[in-house]
N, CA, C and O atoms as a DFTB+ gen file, in Angstrom:
388 C
 N C O
     1  1      -5.448      -7.494     -67.360
     2  2      -4.417      -7.946     -66.416
     3  2      -3.145      -8.072     -67.016
     4  3      -3.146      -8.441     -68.190
     5  1      -1.918      -7.819     -66.401
     6  2      -0.542      -8.106     -67.001
     7  2      -0.070      -9.208     -66.855
     8  3      -0.266      -9.727     -65.756
     9  1       0.695      -9.957     -67.847
    10  2       1.329     -11.284     -67.649
    11  2       2.524     -11.039     -66.899
    12  3       2.957      -9.930     -66.586
    13  1       3.065     -12.241     -66.613
    14  2       4.493     -12.043     -65.949
    15  2       5.438     -11.517     -66.678
    16  3       6.174     -10.685     -66.149
    17  1       5.600     -11.830     -67.846
    18  2       6.546     -11.292     -68.816
    19  2       6.363      -9.650     -69.175
    20  3       7.294      -8.861     -69.337
    21  1       5.107      -9.381     -69.246
    22  2       4.804      -7.782     -69.317
    23  2       5.231      -7.071     -67.899
    24  3       5.853      -6.009     -67.874
    25  1       4.904      -7.643     -66.954
    26  2       5.276      -6.943     -65.262
    27  2       6.922      -6.979     -65.464
    28  3       7.583      -5.979     -65.181
    29  1       7.510      -8.115     -65.941
    30  2       9.140      -8.194     -65.997
    31  2       9.640      -7.079     -66.580
    32  3      10.532      -6.394     -66.079
    33  1       8.951      -6.802     -67.921
    34  2       9.322      -5.715     -68.848
    35  2       9.221      -4.403     -68.183
    36  3      10.154      -3.600     -68.177
    37  1       8.006      -4.180     -67.586
    38  2       7.552      -2.831     -67.052
    39  2       8.641      -2.496     -65.742
    40  3       9.165      -1.399     -65.546
    41  1       8.838      -3.759     -64.889
    42  2       9.872      -3.474     -64.089
    43  2      11.044      -2.933     -64.489
    44  3      11.530      -1.969     -63.899
    45  1      11.688      -3.581     -65.675
    46  2      12.866      -3.121     -66.103
    47  2      12.880      -1.656     -66.498
    48  3      13.784      -0.902     -66.138
    49  1      11.773      -1.239     -67.310
    50  2      11.697       0.310     -67.474
    51  2      11.660       1.226     -66.393
    52  3      12.216       2.325     -66.379
    53  1      10.904       0.667     -65.387
    54  2      10.721       1.473     -64.177
    55  2      11.928       1.654     -63.316
    56  3      11.946       2.564     -62.488
    57  1      13.046       0.750     -63.482
    58  2      14.126       0.621     -62.538
    59  2      14.705       2.079     -62.382
    60  3      14.993       2.472     -61.252
    61  1      14.879       2.868     -63.446
    62  2      15.649       4.147     -63.395
    63  2      14.633       5.287     -63.141
    64  3      15.048       6.445     -63.099
    65  1      13.311       5.010     -62.969
    66  2      12.592       5.951     -62.577
    67  2      12.420       6.425     -60.973
    68  3      12.389       5.613     -60.048
    69  1      12.310       7.905     -60.801
    70  2      12.242       8.171     -59.588
    71  2      10.715       8.277     -58.860
    72  3       9.780       8.513     -59.626
    73  1      10.483       8.150     -57.735
    74  2       9.129       8.406     -57.408
    75  2       8.557       9.744     -57.750
    76  3       9.346      10.636     -57.439
    77  1       7.537      10.148     -58.243
    78  2       7.076      11.424     -58.711
    79  2       5.858      11.653     -57.481
    80  3       5.408      12.791     -57.343
    81  1       5.417      10.682     -56.720
    82  2       4.439      11.066     -55.768
    83  2       4.917      10.434     -54.533
    84  3       5.684       9.472     -54.504
    85  1       4.325      11.146     -53.324
    86  2       4.586      10.623     -51.935
    87  2       3.314      10.549     -51.063
    88  3       2.575      11.530     -50.977
    89  1       3.050       9.386     -50.410
    90  2       1.915       9.260     -49.629
    91  2       2.430       9.448     -48.274
    92  3       3.150       8.611     -47.731
    93  1       2.064      10.546     -47.722
    94  2       2.418      10.972     -46.423
    95  2       1.381      10.649     -45.118
    96  3       0.644       9.666     -45.044
    97  1       1.474      11.402     -44.412
    98  2       0.542      11.338     -43.051
    99  2      -0.909      10.974     -43.422
   100  3      -1.534      10.052     -42.898
   101  1      -1.329      11.712     -44.282
   102  2      -2.544      11.900     -44.516
   103  2      -3.080      10.702     -45.516
   104  3      -4.290      10.648     -45.740
   105  1      -2.176       9.727     -46.129
   106  2      -2.661       8.867     -46.694
   107  2      -2.872       9.113     -48.027
   108  3      -2.447      10.095     -48.636
   109  1      -3.631       8.080     -48.547
   110  2      -4.129       8.313     -50.152
   111  2      -5.372       9.101     -50.078
   112  3      -6.231       8.797     -49.250
   113  1      -5.530      10.098     -50.891
   114  2      -6.759      10.954     -50.907
   115  2      -7.316      11.294     -52.345
   116  3      -6.715      11.216     -53.417
   117  1      -8.546      11.671     -52.114
   118  2      -9.151      11.863     -53.592
   119  2      -8.413      12.616     -54.569
   120  3      -8.348      12.215     -55.731
   121  1      -7.742      13.885     -54.118
   122  2      -6.973      14.684     -55.034
   123  2      -5.875      13.988     -55.478
   124  3      -5.551      14.082     -56.662
   125  1      -5.041      13.074     -54.456
   126  2      -3.798      12.458     -54.978
   127  2      -4.076      11.480     -56.106
   128  3      -3.249      11.337     -57.006
   129  1      -5.198      10.814     -56.083
   130  2      -5.736       9.641     -56.809
   131  2      -5.893      10.627     -58.178
   132  3      -5.176      10.286     -59.118
   133  1      -6.581      11.575     -58.349
   134  2      -6.873      12.466     -59.603
   135  2      -5.512      12.801     -60.169
   136  3      -5.392      12.691     -61.390
   137  1      -4.430      13.211     -59.431
   138  2      -3.082      13.768     -59.981
   139  2      -2.294      12.507     -60.316
   140  3      -1.456      12.597     -61.213
   141  1      -2.444      11.513     -59.787
   142  2      -1.784      10.104     -60.075
   143  2      -2.320       9.709     -61.340
   144  3      -1.609       9.203     -62.209
   145  1      -3.721       9.950     -61.501
   146  2      -4.321       9.423     -62.934
   147  2      -3.838      10.270     -63.909
   148  3      -3.349       9.794     -64.934
   149  1      -3.918      11.628     -63.705
   150  2      -3.255      12.465     -64.860
   151  2      -1.831      12.114     -65.060
   152  3      -1.364      12.183     -66.197
   153  1      -1.118      11.753     -64.087
   154  2       0.528      11.364     -64.727
   155  2       0.586      10.025     -65.189
   156  3       1.490       9.720     -65.967
   157  1      -0.346       9.080     -64.781
   158  2      -0.315       7.972     -65.674
   159  2      -0.673       8.132     -67.097
   160  3      -0.036       7.532     -67.963
   161  1      -1.746       8.977     -67.406
   162  2      -2.222       9.310     -68.736
   163  2      -1.165       9.955     -69.513
   164  3      -1.181       9.821     -70.736
   165  1      -0.053      10.785     -68.822
   166  2       1.000      11.424     -69.403
   167  2       2.241      10.451     -69.490
   168  3       3.024      10.517     -70.437
   169  1       2.357       9.711     -68.649
   170  2       3.656       8.837     -68.575
   171  2       3.552       7.569     -68.812
   172  3       4.479       6.970     -69.357
   173  1       2.314       6.894     -68.414
   174  2       1.914       5.348     -68.381
   175  2       2.718       4.426     -67.116
   176  3       2.180       3.468     -66.560
   177  1       3.813       4.822     -66.863
   178  2       4.588       4.017     -65.744
   179  2       5.236       5.044     -64.779
   180  3       6.167       5.794     -65.074
   181  1       4.562       4.960     -63.501
   182  2       5.051       5.950     -62.562
   183  2       5.483       5.076     -61.356
   184  3       5.129       3.904     -61.230
   185  1       6.269       5.733     -60.485
   186  2       6.518       5.096     -59.202
   187  2       6.068       6.202     -57.880
   188  3       6.268       7.416     -57.921
   189  1       5.525       5.582     -56.913
   190  2       4.864       6.293     -55.735
   191  2       5.496       5.834     -54.596
   192  3       5.527       4.626     -54.361
   193  1       6.062       6.738     -53.775
   194  2       6.857       6.411     -52.533
   195  2       5.795       6.794     -51.416
   196  3       5.131       7.827     -51.330
   197  1       5.813       5.588     -50.514
   198  2       5.164       5.675     -49.133
   199  2       6.058       5.969     -48.086
   200  3       6.939       5.186     -47.730
   201  1       5.843       7.171     -47.538
   202  2       6.702       7.587     -46.409
   203  2       6.426       6.905     -45.178
   204  3       5.331       6.406     -44.915
   205  1       7.475       6.887     -44.393
   206  2       7.536       6.283     -43.142
   207  2       6.285       6.626     -42.170
   208  3       5.630       5.801     -41.532
   209  1       6.116       7.935     -42.199
   210  2       5.109       8.464     -41.304
   211  2       3.765       8.329     -41.889
   212  3       2.835       8.869     -41.289
   213  1       3.515       7.636     -43.056
   214  2       2.071       7.292     -43.446
   215  2       1.380       6.383     -42.662
   216  3       2.004       5.467     -42.126
   217  1       0.059       6.511     -42.499
   218  2      -0.839       5.577     -41.657
   219  2      -1.007       4.409     -42.406
   220  3      -1.269       3.361     -41.817
   221  1      -0.874       4.449     -43.829
   222  2      -1.132       3.361     -44.757
   223  2       0.041       2.799     -45.097
   224  3       0.939       3.474     -45.601
   225  1       0.161       1.503     -44.857
   226  2       1.537       0.739     -45.471
   227  2       1.392       0.773     -47.056
   228  3       0.342       1.174     -47.557
   229  1       2.515       0.327     -47.877
   230  2       2.440       0.170     -49.244
   231  2       1.310      -0.541     -49.805
   232  3       0.695      -0.044     -50.748
   233  1       0.972      -1.685     -49.300
   234  2      -0.018      -2.511     -49.875
   235  2      -1.400      -1.842     -49.863
   236  3      -2.177      -1.957     -50.810
   237  1      -1.709      -1.054     -48.619
   238  2      -2.967      -0.496     -48.621
   239  2      -3.102       0.810     -49.298
   240  3      -4.197       1.205     -49.698
   241  1      -1.912       1.551     -49.446
   242  2      -1.781       2.548     -50.415
   243  2      -2.122       2.129     -51.804
   244  3      -3.096       2.576     -52.410
   245  1      -1.197       1.159     -52.339
   246  2      -1.163       0.579     -53.751
   247  2      -2.781       0.307     -53.971
   248  3      -3.393       0.791     -54.923
   249  1      -3.366      -0.500     -53.004
   250  2      -4.746      -0.764     -53.390
   251  2      -5.894       0.299     -53.472
   252  3      -6.922       0.144     -54.132
   253  1      -5.587       1.399     -52.716
   254  2      -6.415       2.594     -52.898
   255  2      -6.100       3.269     -54.302
   256  3      -7.005       3.617     -55.061
   257  1      -5.091       3.389     -54.520
   258  2      -4.672       3.945     -55.809
   259  2      -4.849       3.293     -57.107
   260  3      -4.934       3.908     -58.170
   261  1      -4.902       2.003     -56.977
   262  2      -5.232       1.193     -57.963
   263  2      -6.811       1.186     -58.259
   264  3      -7.249       1.238     -59.408
   265  1      -7.535       1.124     -57.244
   266  2      -8.913       1.288     -57.209
   267  2      -9.539       2.278     -57.700
   268  3     -10.604       2.124     -58.297
   269  1      -8.894       3.614     -57.499
   270  2      -9.162       4.947     -57.782
   271  2      -8.707       5.138     -59.183
   272  3      -9.477       5.792     -59.887
   273  1      -7.644       4.713     -59.719
   274  2      -7.206       4.962     -60.999
   275  2      -7.408       3.935     -62.090
   276  3      -7.283       4.261     -63.270
   277  1      -7.718       2.699     -61.726
   278  2      -7.838       1.389     -62.663
   279  2      -6.375       1.203     -63.241
   280  3      -6.145       0.845     -64.396
   281  1      -5.474       1.479     -62.340
   282  2      -4.018       1.338     -62.971
   283  2      -3.797      -0.245     -62.668
   284  3      -4.575      -0.888     -61.963
   285  1      -2.803      -0.717     -63.201
   286  2      -2.052      -2.021     -62.784
   287  2      -0.912      -1.842     -61.892
   288  3      -0.168      -0.862     -61.874
   289  1      -0.852      -2.753     -61.245
   290  2       0.036      -2.593     -59.991
   291  2       1.243      -3.711     -60.602
   292  3       1.082      -4.925     -60.732
   293  1       2.390      -2.979     -60.905
   294  2       3.662      -3.672     -61.392
   295  2       4.078      -4.316     -60.310
   296  3       4.008      -5.543     -60.370
   297  1       4.562      -3.756     -59.171
   298  2       5.196      -4.199     -58.009
   299  2       5.138      -3.248     -56.950
   300  3       4.923      -2.042     -57.075
   301  1       5.378      -3.981     -55.729
   302  2       5.743      -2.974     -54.569
   303  2       7.094      -3.518     -53.972
   304  3       7.261      -4.704     -53.690
   305  1       7.909      -2.674     -53.829
   306  2       9.370      -2.859     -53.204
   307  2       9.509      -2.026     -52.085
   308  3       9.510      -0.800     -52.191
   309  1       9.639      -2.685     -50.900
   310  2       9.569      -1.980     -49.678
   311  2       8.461      -0.640     -49.521
   312  3       7.288      -0.873     -49.232
   313  1       8.858       0.508     -49.699
   314  2       7.889       1.816     -49.534
   315  2       7.681       2.037     -50.841
   316  3       6.823       2.907     -50.991
   317  1       8.218       1.501     -52.116
   318  2       7.747       2.053     -53.412
   319  2       6.783       1.197     -54.082
   320  3       6.813      -0.030     -53.980
   321  1       5.845       1.900     -54.831
   322  2       4.834       1.303     -55.699
   323  2       5.087       1.639     -57.106
   324  3       5.304       2.818     -57.386
   325  1       5.085       0.755     -58.011
   326  2       5.226       0.992     -59.297
   327  2       3.672       0.637     -60.134
   328  3       3.005      -0.390     -60.015
   329  1       3.427       1.622     -60.836
   330  2       2.035       1.473     -61.317
   331  2       1.995       1.895     -63.022
   332  3       2.532       2.899     -63.490
   333  1       1.267       0.925     -63.755
   334  2       1.090       1.226     -64.923
   335  2      -0.338       1.386     -65.423
   336  3      -1.276       0.743     -64.951
   337  1      -0.457       2.297     -66.424
   338  2      -1.903       2.392     -66.979
   339  2      -1.502       2.837     -68.490
   340  3      -0.723       3.760     -68.730
   341  1      -2.137       2.057     -69.450
   342  2      -2.180       2.525     -70.767
   343  2      -2.704       3.845     -71.044
   344  3      -3.863       4.159     -70.773
   345  1      -1.885       4.601     -71.566
   346  2      -2.383       6.005     -72.089
   347  2      -3.350       6.173     -73.280
   348  3      -3.026       5.674     -74.358
   349  1      -4.539       6.856     -73.156
   350  2      -5.336       7.031     -74.314
   351  2      -4.786       7.937     -75.287
   352  3      -5.170       7.807     -76.449
   353  1      -3.870       8.918     -74.980
   354  2      -3.455      10.015     -75.838
   355  2      -2.016       9.837     -76.123
   356  3      -1.604       9.965     -77.276
   357  1      -1.250       9.558     -75.168
   358  2       0.239       9.335     -75.308
   359  2       0.782       8.180     -75.148
   360  3       1.738       8.090     -74.377
   361  1       0.346       7.146     -75.772
   362  2       0.602       5.734     -75.522
   363  2       2.227       5.714     -76.311
   364  3       2.481       6.155     -77.432
   365  1       3.028       5.170     -75.503
   366  2       4.426       4.981     -75.998
   367  2       5.108       3.684     -75.633
   368  3       6.021       3.207     -76.308
   369  1       4.613       3.122     -74.508
   370  2       5.073       1.919     -74.096
   371  2       4.441       0.642     -74.809
   372  3       3.250       0.379     -74.642
   373  1       5.307      -0.182     -75.645
   374  2       4.741      -1.347     -76.230
   375  2       5.043      -2.698     -75.371
   376  3       6.184      -3.129     -75.202
   377  1       3.892      -3.293     -74.862
   378  2       4.138      -4.378     -73.960
   379  2       4.454      -5.586     -75.076
   380  3       4.011      -5.689     -76.220
   381  1       5.253      -6.351     -74.443
   382  2       5.322      -7.798     -75.049
   383  2       4.219      -8.541     -75.116
   384  3       3.570      -8.409     -74.079
   385  1       3.716      -9.270     -75.888
   386  2       2.736     -10.274     -75.997
   387  2       2.938     -11.561     -74.894
   388  3       2.143     -12.501     -74.891
């Protein structure tokens, strides 16, 4: 679990990031979870956008993605989800203690 201090740090890093995935009408599916997991391994910190036509709201989509990837939910702002998962091969982000 992330501490408040670590979440604040990750939020500051995520501020300039653009969403690299979009959850649309189909919602979160197995293939999307697999791709998000691969992106997390490569980047550690990503944003996911939930489109207005999605049948799932951001909270539901985030819960499904977190469950499928074992990522940490950093925050949800409106329709944007920020996720963090420590990379096994490409670790770059040093979290504050």
